[in-house]
Short mmCIF file of C-alpha atoms in Angstrom, two decimals:
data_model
loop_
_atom_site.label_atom_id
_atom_site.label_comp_id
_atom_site.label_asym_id
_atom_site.label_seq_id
_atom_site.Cartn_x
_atom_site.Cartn_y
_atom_site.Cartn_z
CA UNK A 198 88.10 76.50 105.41
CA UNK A 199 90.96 77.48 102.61
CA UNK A 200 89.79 79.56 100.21
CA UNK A 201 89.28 77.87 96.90
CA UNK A 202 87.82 77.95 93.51
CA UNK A 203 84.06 77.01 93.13
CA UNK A 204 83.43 73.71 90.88
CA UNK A 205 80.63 72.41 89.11
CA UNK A 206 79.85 69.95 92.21
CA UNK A 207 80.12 72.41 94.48
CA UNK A 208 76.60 73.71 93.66
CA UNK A 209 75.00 70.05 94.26
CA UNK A 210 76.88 69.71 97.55
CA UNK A 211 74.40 69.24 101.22
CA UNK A 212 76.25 70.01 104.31
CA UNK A 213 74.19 68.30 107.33
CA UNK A 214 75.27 69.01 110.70
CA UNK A 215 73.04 67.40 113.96
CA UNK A 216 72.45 69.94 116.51
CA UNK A 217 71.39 67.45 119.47
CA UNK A 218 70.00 69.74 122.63
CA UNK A 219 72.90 67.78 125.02
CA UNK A 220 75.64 69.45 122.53
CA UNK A 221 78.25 67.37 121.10
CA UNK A 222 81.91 67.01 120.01
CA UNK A 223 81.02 69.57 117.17
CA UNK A 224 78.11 71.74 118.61
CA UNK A 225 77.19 73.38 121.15
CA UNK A 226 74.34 72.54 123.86
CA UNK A 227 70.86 74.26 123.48
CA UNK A 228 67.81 74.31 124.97
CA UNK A 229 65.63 73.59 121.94
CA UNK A 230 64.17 70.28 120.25
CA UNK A 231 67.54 68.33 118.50
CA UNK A 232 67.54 69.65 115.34
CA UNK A 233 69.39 69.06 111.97
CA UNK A 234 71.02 72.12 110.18
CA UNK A 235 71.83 71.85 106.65
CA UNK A 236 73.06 74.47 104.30
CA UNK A 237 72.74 73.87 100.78
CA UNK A 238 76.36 74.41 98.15
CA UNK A 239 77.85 76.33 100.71
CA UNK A 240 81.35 76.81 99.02
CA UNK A 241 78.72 78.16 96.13
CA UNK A 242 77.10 80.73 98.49
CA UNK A 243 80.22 81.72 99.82
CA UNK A 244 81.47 82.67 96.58
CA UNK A 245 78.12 84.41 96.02
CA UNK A 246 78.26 86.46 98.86
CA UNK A 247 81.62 87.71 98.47
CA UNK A 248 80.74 88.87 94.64
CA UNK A 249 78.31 90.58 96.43
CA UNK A 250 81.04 92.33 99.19
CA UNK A 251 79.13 90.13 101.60
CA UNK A 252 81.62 89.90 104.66
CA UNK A 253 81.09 86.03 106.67
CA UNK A 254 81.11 88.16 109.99
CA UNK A 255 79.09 90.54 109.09
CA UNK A 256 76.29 88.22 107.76
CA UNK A 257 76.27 85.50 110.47
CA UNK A 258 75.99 88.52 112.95
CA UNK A 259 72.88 90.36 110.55
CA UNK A 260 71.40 86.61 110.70
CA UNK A 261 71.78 85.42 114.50
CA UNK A 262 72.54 88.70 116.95
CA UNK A 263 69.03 90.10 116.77
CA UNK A 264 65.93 88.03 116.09
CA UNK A 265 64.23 88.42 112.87
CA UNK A 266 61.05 90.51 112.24
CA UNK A 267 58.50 89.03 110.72
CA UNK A 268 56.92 90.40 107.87
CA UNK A 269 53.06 90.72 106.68
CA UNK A 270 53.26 88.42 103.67
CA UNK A 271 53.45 90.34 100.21
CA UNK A 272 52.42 87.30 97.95
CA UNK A 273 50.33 84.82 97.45
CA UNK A 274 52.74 81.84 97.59
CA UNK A 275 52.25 81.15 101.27
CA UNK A 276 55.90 81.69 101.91
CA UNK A 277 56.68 83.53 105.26
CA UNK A 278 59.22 86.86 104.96
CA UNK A 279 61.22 87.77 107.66
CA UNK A 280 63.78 90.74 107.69
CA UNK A 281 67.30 91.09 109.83
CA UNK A 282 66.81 93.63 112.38
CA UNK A 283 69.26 95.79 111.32
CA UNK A 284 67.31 95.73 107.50
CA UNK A 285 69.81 94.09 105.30
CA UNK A 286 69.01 90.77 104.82
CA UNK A 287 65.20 88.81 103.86
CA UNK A 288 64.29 85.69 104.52
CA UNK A 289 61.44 84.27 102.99
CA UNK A 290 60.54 80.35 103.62
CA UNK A 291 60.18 78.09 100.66
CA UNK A 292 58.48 74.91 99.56
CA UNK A 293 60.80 71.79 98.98
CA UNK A 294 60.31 71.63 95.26
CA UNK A 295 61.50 75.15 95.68
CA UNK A 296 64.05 74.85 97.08
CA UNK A 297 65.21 71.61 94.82
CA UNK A 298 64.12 74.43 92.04
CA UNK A 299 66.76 77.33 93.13
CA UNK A 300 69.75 74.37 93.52
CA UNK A 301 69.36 73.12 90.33
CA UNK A 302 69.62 77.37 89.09
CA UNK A 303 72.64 77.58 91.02
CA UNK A 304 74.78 77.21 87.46
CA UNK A 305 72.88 79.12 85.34
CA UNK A 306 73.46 81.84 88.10
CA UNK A 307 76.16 81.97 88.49
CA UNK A 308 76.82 82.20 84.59
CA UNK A 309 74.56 85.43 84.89
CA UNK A 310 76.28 87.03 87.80
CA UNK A 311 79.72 86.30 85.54
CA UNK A 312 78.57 87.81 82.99
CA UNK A 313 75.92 90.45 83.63
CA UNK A 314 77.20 91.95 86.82
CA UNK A 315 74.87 94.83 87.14
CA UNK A 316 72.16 92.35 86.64
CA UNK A 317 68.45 92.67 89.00
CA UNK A 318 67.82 89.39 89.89
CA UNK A 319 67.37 88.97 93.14
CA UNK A 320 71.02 88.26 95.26
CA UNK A 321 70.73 84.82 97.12
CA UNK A 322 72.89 84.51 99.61
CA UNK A 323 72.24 81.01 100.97
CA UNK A 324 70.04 78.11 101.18
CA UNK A 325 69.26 76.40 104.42
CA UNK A 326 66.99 73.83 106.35
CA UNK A 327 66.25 72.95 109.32
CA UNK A 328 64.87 69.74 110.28
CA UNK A 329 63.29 68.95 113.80
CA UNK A 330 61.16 67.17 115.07
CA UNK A 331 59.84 65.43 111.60
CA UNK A 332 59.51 68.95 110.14
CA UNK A 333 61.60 70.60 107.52
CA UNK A 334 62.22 74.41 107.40
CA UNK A 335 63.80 75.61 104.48
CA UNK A 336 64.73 79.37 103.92
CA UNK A 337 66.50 81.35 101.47
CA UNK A 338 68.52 84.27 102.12
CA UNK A 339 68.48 87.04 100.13
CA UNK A 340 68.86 90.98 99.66
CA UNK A 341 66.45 93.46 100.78
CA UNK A 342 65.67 95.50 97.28
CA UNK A 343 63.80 98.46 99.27
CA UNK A 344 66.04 99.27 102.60
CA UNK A 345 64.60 101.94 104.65
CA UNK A 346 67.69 103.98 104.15
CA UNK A 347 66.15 105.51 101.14
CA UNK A 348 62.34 106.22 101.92
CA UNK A 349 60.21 105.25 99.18
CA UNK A 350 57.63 107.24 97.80
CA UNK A 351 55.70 104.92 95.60
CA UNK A 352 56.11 101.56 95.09
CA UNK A 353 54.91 99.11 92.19
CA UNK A 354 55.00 95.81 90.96
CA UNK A 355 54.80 95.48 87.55
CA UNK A 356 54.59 92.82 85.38
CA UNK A 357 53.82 94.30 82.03
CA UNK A 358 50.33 92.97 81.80
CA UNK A 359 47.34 95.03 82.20
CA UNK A 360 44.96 91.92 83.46
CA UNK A 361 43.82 92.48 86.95
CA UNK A 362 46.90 94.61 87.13
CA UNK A 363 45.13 96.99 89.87
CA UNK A 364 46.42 96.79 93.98
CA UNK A 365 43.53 96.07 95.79
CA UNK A 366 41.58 98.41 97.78
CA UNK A 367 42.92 96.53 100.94
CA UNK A 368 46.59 97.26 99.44
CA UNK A 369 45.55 101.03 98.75
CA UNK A 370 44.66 101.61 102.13
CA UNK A 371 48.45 100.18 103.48
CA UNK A 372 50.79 103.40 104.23
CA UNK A 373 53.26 102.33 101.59
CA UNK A 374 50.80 100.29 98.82
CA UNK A 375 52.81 98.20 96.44
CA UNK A 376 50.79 99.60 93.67
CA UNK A 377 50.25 97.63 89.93
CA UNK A 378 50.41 98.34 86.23
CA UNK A 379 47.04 99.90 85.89
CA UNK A 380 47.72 102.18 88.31
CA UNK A 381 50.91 102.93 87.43
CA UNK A 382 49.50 103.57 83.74
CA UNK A 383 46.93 105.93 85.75
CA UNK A 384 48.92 107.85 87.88
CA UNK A 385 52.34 108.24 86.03
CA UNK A 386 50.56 108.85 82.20
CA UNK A 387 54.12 109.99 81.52
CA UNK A 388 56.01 107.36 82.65
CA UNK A 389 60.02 107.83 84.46
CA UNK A 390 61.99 110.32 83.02
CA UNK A 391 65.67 108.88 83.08
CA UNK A 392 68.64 110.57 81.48
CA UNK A 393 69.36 108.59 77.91
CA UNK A 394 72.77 106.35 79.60
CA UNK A 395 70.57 105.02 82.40
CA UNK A 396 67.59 104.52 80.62
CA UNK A 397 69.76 102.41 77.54
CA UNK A 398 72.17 100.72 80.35
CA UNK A 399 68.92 99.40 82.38
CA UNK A 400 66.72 98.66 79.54
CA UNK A 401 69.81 96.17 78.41
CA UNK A 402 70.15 94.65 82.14
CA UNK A 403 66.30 93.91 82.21
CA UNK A 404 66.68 92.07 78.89
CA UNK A 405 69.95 89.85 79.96
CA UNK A 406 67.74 89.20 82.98
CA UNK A 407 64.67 88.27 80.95
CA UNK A 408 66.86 86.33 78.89
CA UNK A 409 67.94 84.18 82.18
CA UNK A 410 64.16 83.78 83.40
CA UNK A 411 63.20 82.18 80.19
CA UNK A 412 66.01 79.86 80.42
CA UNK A 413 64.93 79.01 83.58
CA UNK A 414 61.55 78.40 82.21
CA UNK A 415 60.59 80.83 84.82
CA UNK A 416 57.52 83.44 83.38
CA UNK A 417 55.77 84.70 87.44
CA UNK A 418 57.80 87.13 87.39
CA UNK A 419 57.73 91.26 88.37
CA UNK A 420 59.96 94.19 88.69
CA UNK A 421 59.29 95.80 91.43
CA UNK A 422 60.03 99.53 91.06
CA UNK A 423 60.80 101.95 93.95
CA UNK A 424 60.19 105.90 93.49
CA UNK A 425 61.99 107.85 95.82
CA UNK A 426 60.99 112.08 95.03
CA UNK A 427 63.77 113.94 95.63
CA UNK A 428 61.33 116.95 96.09
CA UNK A 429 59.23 115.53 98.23
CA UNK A 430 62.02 114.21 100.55
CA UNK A 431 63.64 117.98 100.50
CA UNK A 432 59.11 119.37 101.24
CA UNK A 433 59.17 116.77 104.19
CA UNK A 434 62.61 117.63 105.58
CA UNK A 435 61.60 121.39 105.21
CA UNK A 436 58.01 120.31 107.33
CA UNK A 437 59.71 118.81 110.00
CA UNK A 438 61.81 121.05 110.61
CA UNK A 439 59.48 124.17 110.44
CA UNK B 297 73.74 86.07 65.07
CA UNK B 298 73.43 88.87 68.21
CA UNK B 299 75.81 88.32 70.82
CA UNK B 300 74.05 87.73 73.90
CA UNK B 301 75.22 86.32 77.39
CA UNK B 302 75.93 82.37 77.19
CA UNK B 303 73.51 80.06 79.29
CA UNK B 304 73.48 76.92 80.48
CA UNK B 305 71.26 75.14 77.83
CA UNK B 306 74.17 76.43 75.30
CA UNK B 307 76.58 73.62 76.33
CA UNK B 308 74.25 71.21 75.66
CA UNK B 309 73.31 72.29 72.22
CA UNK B 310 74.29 70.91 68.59
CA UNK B 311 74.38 72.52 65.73
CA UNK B 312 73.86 70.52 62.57
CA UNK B 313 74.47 71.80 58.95
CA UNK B 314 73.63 69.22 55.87
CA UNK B 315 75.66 70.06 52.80
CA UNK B 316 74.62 68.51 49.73
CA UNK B 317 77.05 68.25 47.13
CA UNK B 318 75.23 69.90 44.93
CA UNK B 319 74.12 72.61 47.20
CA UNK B 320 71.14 73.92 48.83
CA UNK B 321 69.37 76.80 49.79
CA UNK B 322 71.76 77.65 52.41
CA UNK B 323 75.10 76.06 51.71
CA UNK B 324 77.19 75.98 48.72
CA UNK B 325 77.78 73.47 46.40
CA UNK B 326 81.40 71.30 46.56
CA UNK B 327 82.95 68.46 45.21
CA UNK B 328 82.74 66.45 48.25
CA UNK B 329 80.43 63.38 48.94
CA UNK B 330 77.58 65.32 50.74
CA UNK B 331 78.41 65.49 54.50
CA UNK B 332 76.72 67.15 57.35
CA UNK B 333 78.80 69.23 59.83
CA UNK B 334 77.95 69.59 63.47
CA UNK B 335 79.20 72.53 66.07
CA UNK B 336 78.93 71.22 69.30
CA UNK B 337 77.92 74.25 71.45
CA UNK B 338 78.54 76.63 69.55
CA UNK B 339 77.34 79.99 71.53
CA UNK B 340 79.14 78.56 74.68
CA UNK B 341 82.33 78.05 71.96
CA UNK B 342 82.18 81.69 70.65
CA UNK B 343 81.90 83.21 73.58
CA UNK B 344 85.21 80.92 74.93
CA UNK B 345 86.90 82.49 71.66
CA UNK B 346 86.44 86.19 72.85
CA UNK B 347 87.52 85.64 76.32
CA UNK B 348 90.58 84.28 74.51
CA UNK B 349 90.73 87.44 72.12
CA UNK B 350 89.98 85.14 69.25
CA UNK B 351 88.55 87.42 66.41
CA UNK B 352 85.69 85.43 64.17
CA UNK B 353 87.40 85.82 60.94
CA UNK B 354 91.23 85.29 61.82
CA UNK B 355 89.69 82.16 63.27
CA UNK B 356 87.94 81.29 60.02
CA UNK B 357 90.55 82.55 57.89
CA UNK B 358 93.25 80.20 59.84
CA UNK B 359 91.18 77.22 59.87
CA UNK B 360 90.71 77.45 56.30
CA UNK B 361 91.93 79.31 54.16
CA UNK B 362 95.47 76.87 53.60
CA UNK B 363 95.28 73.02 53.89
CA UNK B 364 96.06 71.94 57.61
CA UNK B 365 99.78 70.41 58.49
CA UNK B 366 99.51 66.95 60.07
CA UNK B 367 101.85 66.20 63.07
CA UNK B 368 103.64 63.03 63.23
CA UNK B 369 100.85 61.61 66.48
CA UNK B 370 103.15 62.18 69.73
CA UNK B 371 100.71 60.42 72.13
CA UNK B 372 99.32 56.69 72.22
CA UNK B 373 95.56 57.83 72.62
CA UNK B 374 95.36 56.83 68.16
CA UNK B 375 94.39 60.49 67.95
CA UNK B 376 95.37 62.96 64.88
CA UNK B 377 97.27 66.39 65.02
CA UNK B 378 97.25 69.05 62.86
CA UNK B 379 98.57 72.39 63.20
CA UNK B 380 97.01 75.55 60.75
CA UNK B 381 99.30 76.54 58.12
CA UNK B 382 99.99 80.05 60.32
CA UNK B 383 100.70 77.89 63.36
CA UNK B 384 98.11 79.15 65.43
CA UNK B 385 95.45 76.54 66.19
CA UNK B 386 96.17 73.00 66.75
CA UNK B 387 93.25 69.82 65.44
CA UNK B 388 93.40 66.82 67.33
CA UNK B 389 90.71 63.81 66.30
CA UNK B 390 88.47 62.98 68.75
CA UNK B 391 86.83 59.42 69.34
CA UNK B 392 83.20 59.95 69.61
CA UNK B 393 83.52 59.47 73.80
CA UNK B 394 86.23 61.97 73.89
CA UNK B 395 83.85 64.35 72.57
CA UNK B 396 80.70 63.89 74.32
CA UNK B 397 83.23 64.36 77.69
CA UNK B 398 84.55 67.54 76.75
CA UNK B 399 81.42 68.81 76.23
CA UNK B 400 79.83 67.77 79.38
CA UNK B 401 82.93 69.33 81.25
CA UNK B 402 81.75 72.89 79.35
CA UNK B 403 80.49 74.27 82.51
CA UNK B 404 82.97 73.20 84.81
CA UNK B 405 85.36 74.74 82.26
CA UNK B 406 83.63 78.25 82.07
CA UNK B 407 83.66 78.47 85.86
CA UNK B 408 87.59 77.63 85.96
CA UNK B 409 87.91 80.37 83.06
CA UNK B 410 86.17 83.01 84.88
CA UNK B 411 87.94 82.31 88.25
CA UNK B 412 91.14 80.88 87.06
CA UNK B 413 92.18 83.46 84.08
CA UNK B 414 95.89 82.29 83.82
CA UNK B 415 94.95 78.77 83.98
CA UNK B 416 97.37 77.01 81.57
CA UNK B 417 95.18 74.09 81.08
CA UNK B 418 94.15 73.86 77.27
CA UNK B 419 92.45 76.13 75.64
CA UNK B 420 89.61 74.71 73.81
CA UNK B 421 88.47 77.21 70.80
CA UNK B 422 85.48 74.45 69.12
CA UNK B 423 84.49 71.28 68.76
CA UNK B 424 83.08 69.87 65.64
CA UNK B 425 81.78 66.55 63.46
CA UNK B 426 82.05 65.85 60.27
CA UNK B 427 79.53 63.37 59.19
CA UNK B 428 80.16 61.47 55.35
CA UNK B 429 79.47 58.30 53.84
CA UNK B 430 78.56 56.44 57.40
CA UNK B 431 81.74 57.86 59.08
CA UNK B 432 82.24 60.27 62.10
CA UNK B 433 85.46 62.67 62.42
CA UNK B 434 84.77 64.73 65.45
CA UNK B 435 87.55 67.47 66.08
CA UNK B 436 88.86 70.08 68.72
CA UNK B 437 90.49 73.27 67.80
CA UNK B 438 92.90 74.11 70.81
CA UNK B 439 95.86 76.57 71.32
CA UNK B 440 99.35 75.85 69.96
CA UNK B 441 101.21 75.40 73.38
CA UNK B 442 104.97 76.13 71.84
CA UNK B 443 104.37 77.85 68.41
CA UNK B 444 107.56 78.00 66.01
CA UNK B 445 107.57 82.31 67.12
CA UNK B 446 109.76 81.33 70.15
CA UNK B 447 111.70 78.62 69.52
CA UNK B 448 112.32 76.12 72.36
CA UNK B 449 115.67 74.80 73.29
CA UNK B 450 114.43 71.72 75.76
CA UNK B 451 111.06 70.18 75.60
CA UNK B 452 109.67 67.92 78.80
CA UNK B 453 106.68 65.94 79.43
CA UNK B 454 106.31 66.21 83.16
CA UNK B 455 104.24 64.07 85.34
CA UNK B 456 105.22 63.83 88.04
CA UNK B 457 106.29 60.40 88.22
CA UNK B 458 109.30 58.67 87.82
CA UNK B 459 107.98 55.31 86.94
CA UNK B 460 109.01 54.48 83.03
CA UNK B 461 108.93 58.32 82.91
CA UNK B 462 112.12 58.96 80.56
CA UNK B 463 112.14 59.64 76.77
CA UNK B 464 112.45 56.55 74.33
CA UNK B 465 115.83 56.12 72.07
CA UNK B 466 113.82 56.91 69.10
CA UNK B 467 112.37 59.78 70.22
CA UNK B 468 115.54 61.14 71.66
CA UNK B 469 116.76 61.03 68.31
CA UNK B 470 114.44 63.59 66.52
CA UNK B 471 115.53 67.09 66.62
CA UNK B 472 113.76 68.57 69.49
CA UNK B 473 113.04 65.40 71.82
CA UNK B 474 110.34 65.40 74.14
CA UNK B 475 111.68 64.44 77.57
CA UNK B 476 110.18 63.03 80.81
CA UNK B 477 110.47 63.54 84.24
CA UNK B 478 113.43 61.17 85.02
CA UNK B 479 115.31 63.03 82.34
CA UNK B 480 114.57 66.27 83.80
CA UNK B 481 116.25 65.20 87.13
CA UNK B 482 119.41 64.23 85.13
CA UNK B 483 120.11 66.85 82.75
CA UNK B 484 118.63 69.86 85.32
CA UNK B 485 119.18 68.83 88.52
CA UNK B 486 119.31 72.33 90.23
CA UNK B 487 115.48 72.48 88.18
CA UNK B 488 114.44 76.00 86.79
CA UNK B 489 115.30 79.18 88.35
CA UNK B 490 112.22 80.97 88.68
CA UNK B 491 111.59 84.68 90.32
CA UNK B 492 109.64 84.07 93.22
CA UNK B 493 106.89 86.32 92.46
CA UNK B 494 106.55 84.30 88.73
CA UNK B 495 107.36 81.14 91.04
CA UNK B 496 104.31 81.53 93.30
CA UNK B 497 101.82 82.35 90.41
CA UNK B 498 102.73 79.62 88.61
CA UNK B 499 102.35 77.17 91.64
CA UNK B 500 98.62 78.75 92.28
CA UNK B 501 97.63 78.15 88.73
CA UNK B 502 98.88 75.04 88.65
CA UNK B 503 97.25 73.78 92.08
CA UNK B 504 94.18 75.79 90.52
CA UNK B 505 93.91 73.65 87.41
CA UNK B 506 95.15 70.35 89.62
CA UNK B 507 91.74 70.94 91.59
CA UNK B 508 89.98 71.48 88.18
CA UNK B 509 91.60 68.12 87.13
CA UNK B 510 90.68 66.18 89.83
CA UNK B 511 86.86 67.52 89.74
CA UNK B 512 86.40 66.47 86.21
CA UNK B 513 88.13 62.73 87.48
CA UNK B 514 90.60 63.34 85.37
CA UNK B 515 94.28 62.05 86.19
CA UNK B 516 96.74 61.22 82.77
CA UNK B 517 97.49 64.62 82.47
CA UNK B 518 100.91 65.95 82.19
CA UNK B 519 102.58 69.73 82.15
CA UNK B 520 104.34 70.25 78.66
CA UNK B 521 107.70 72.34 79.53
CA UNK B 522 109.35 74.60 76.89
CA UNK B 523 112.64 76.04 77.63
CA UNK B 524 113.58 78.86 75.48
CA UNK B 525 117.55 79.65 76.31
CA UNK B 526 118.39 82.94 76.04
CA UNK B 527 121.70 82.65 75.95
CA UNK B 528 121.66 79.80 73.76
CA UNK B 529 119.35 81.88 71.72
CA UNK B 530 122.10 84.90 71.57
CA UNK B 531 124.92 82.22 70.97
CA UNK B 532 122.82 80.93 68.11
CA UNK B 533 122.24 84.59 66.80
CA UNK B 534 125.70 85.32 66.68
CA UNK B 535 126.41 82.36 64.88
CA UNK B 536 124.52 82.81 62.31
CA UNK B 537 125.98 86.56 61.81
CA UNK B 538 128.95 84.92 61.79
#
């Protein structure tokens, strides 16, 4: 497809393509159920995932050379996460009115990525279902925020409330809890130091991202906030190799 | 007002000012009828301004400070033209369906902006209503095109059609004529000579705001040529020295 400039339609646009098991003019043969593959504004996407140095390649081959891992779900919104194998991409499956929900976003942002580059949101890079056999599977794609490349530390989700902010004692006992605001409040009584630039630069991005939520009517929200210690890293390469 | 990132509720908005003639708590008094005034997206508006390097108070300051000029009306559409006393901005009446199009194609018109930077379709500084005594006058402030700075030595109306496409007797008459495409083929049939670097760019802009065109359903459009002759120009110069 020529390369182009995304319109307004573009984000409303539903690409359907029938996948029967015989093959076709268009698709190949498979050895699964006849399915239905559709992929939601893809000129949109595209455009996404190239503001996001996204190569097409390179992301069909994360996607479809390896299969996905599955992983224990997070939240309680009964959405299933998967990750690529080789740890770039997630894929977390989402209702219909979902779905319908992040389409109708698409505008709004893109406005934000235009204008707030740096922003946190998370990147989507596409929206797809699959239909077969009377059932619909829709996933997003989107970026993994915590890679293993960089071990975390400490990990919380915080949502600036203090109600039944705690992790659970189930979560505590997990090698890598995703810890809350009251026990962030308990065990970091001093909070992040950050030099005065990075502290005034993100404290701006979280409030053009706010800003963008609450447009969207959107308030379930949480930043989830990785701690990698640099001194801990340098104690535990120093143990393993003693 | 704090500047802060446009969204997409911001094209939808109106702002509406009442100003009683014999003033209020917020406006001034006048010697008008009392009227209200409405800015029609007005965040979405200023922000179009800035990309345009539009500074608040020149903006004000042209708009206002001298009475406007009225053009003699070049098109058939029954619409008004003025042009501000410094030449920079250019009003054109609006019927009240005129308006309520432009401002639905806001968004589609951001997105062209951001991707399309040289696009040479209009550039639409604000729209606004004047409400008085029953009656509407809805505005838009755009660029002046071919300000009196450079002066142009052929004007042409292209469309790209040759069908009842050349200038009329009476407007071949007035001092600087606008002419149409079949006059174009007569008096320059070897066209423009165009460096094919400037050539190309122009051709992708143009095929970039055609697409834009088309996805707003929008097809009496036309490309408004200025030819500034440089030799012409010098000729003129010297003459003048003379």
């Amino acid at each position: 497809k020529p390369e182009r400039d995304v319109l307004m339609q573009d984000f409303y646009v539903v690409e359907s393509i029938f996948f029967p098991s015989e093959g076709s003019n268009l698709t190949p043969a498979h050895h699964f159920q006849d399915f239905r593959f559709k992929t939601y504004a893809p000129v949109a996407f595209r455009y996404f995932r190239e503001l996001f140095g996204i190569r097409p390649d390179d992301y069909l081959y994360s996607l479809c050379n390896e299969p996905l891992i599955e992983l224990s779900n997070p939240g309680a919104s009964g959405s299933l996460f998967y990750v690529t194998s080789d740890d770039e991409f997630i894929i977390k499956t989402v209702m219909h009115k979902e779905a319908e929900f992040l389409q109708k976003l698409l505008p709004g942002y893109y406005m934000n990525l235009n204008q707030n580059p740096r922003t946190l949101l998370p990147k989507f890079y596409g929206l797809y279902c699959v239909q077969s056999g009377g059932k619909n599977i829709r996933v997003v794609v989107m970026n993994n925020v915590l890679p293993r490349v960089v071990k975390m530390h400490l990990k919380f989700d915080l949502k600036g409330s203090t109600y039944k902010r705690r992790a659970s004692k189930k979560e505590k006992e997990k090698t890598l809890p995703t810890y809350k605001d009251l026990d962030f409040i308990q065990d970091m009584p001093e909070g992040l130091l950050l030099d005065a630039d990075t502290f005034s630069a993100l404290v701006k991005t979280l409030q053009r991202d706010c800003l963008v939520l609450e447009s969207f009517k959107i308030m379930d929200y949480s930043l989830l906030l990785g701690v990698h210690n640099i001194d801990q890293q340098e104690r535990e390469r120093q143990a393993e190799g003693a």
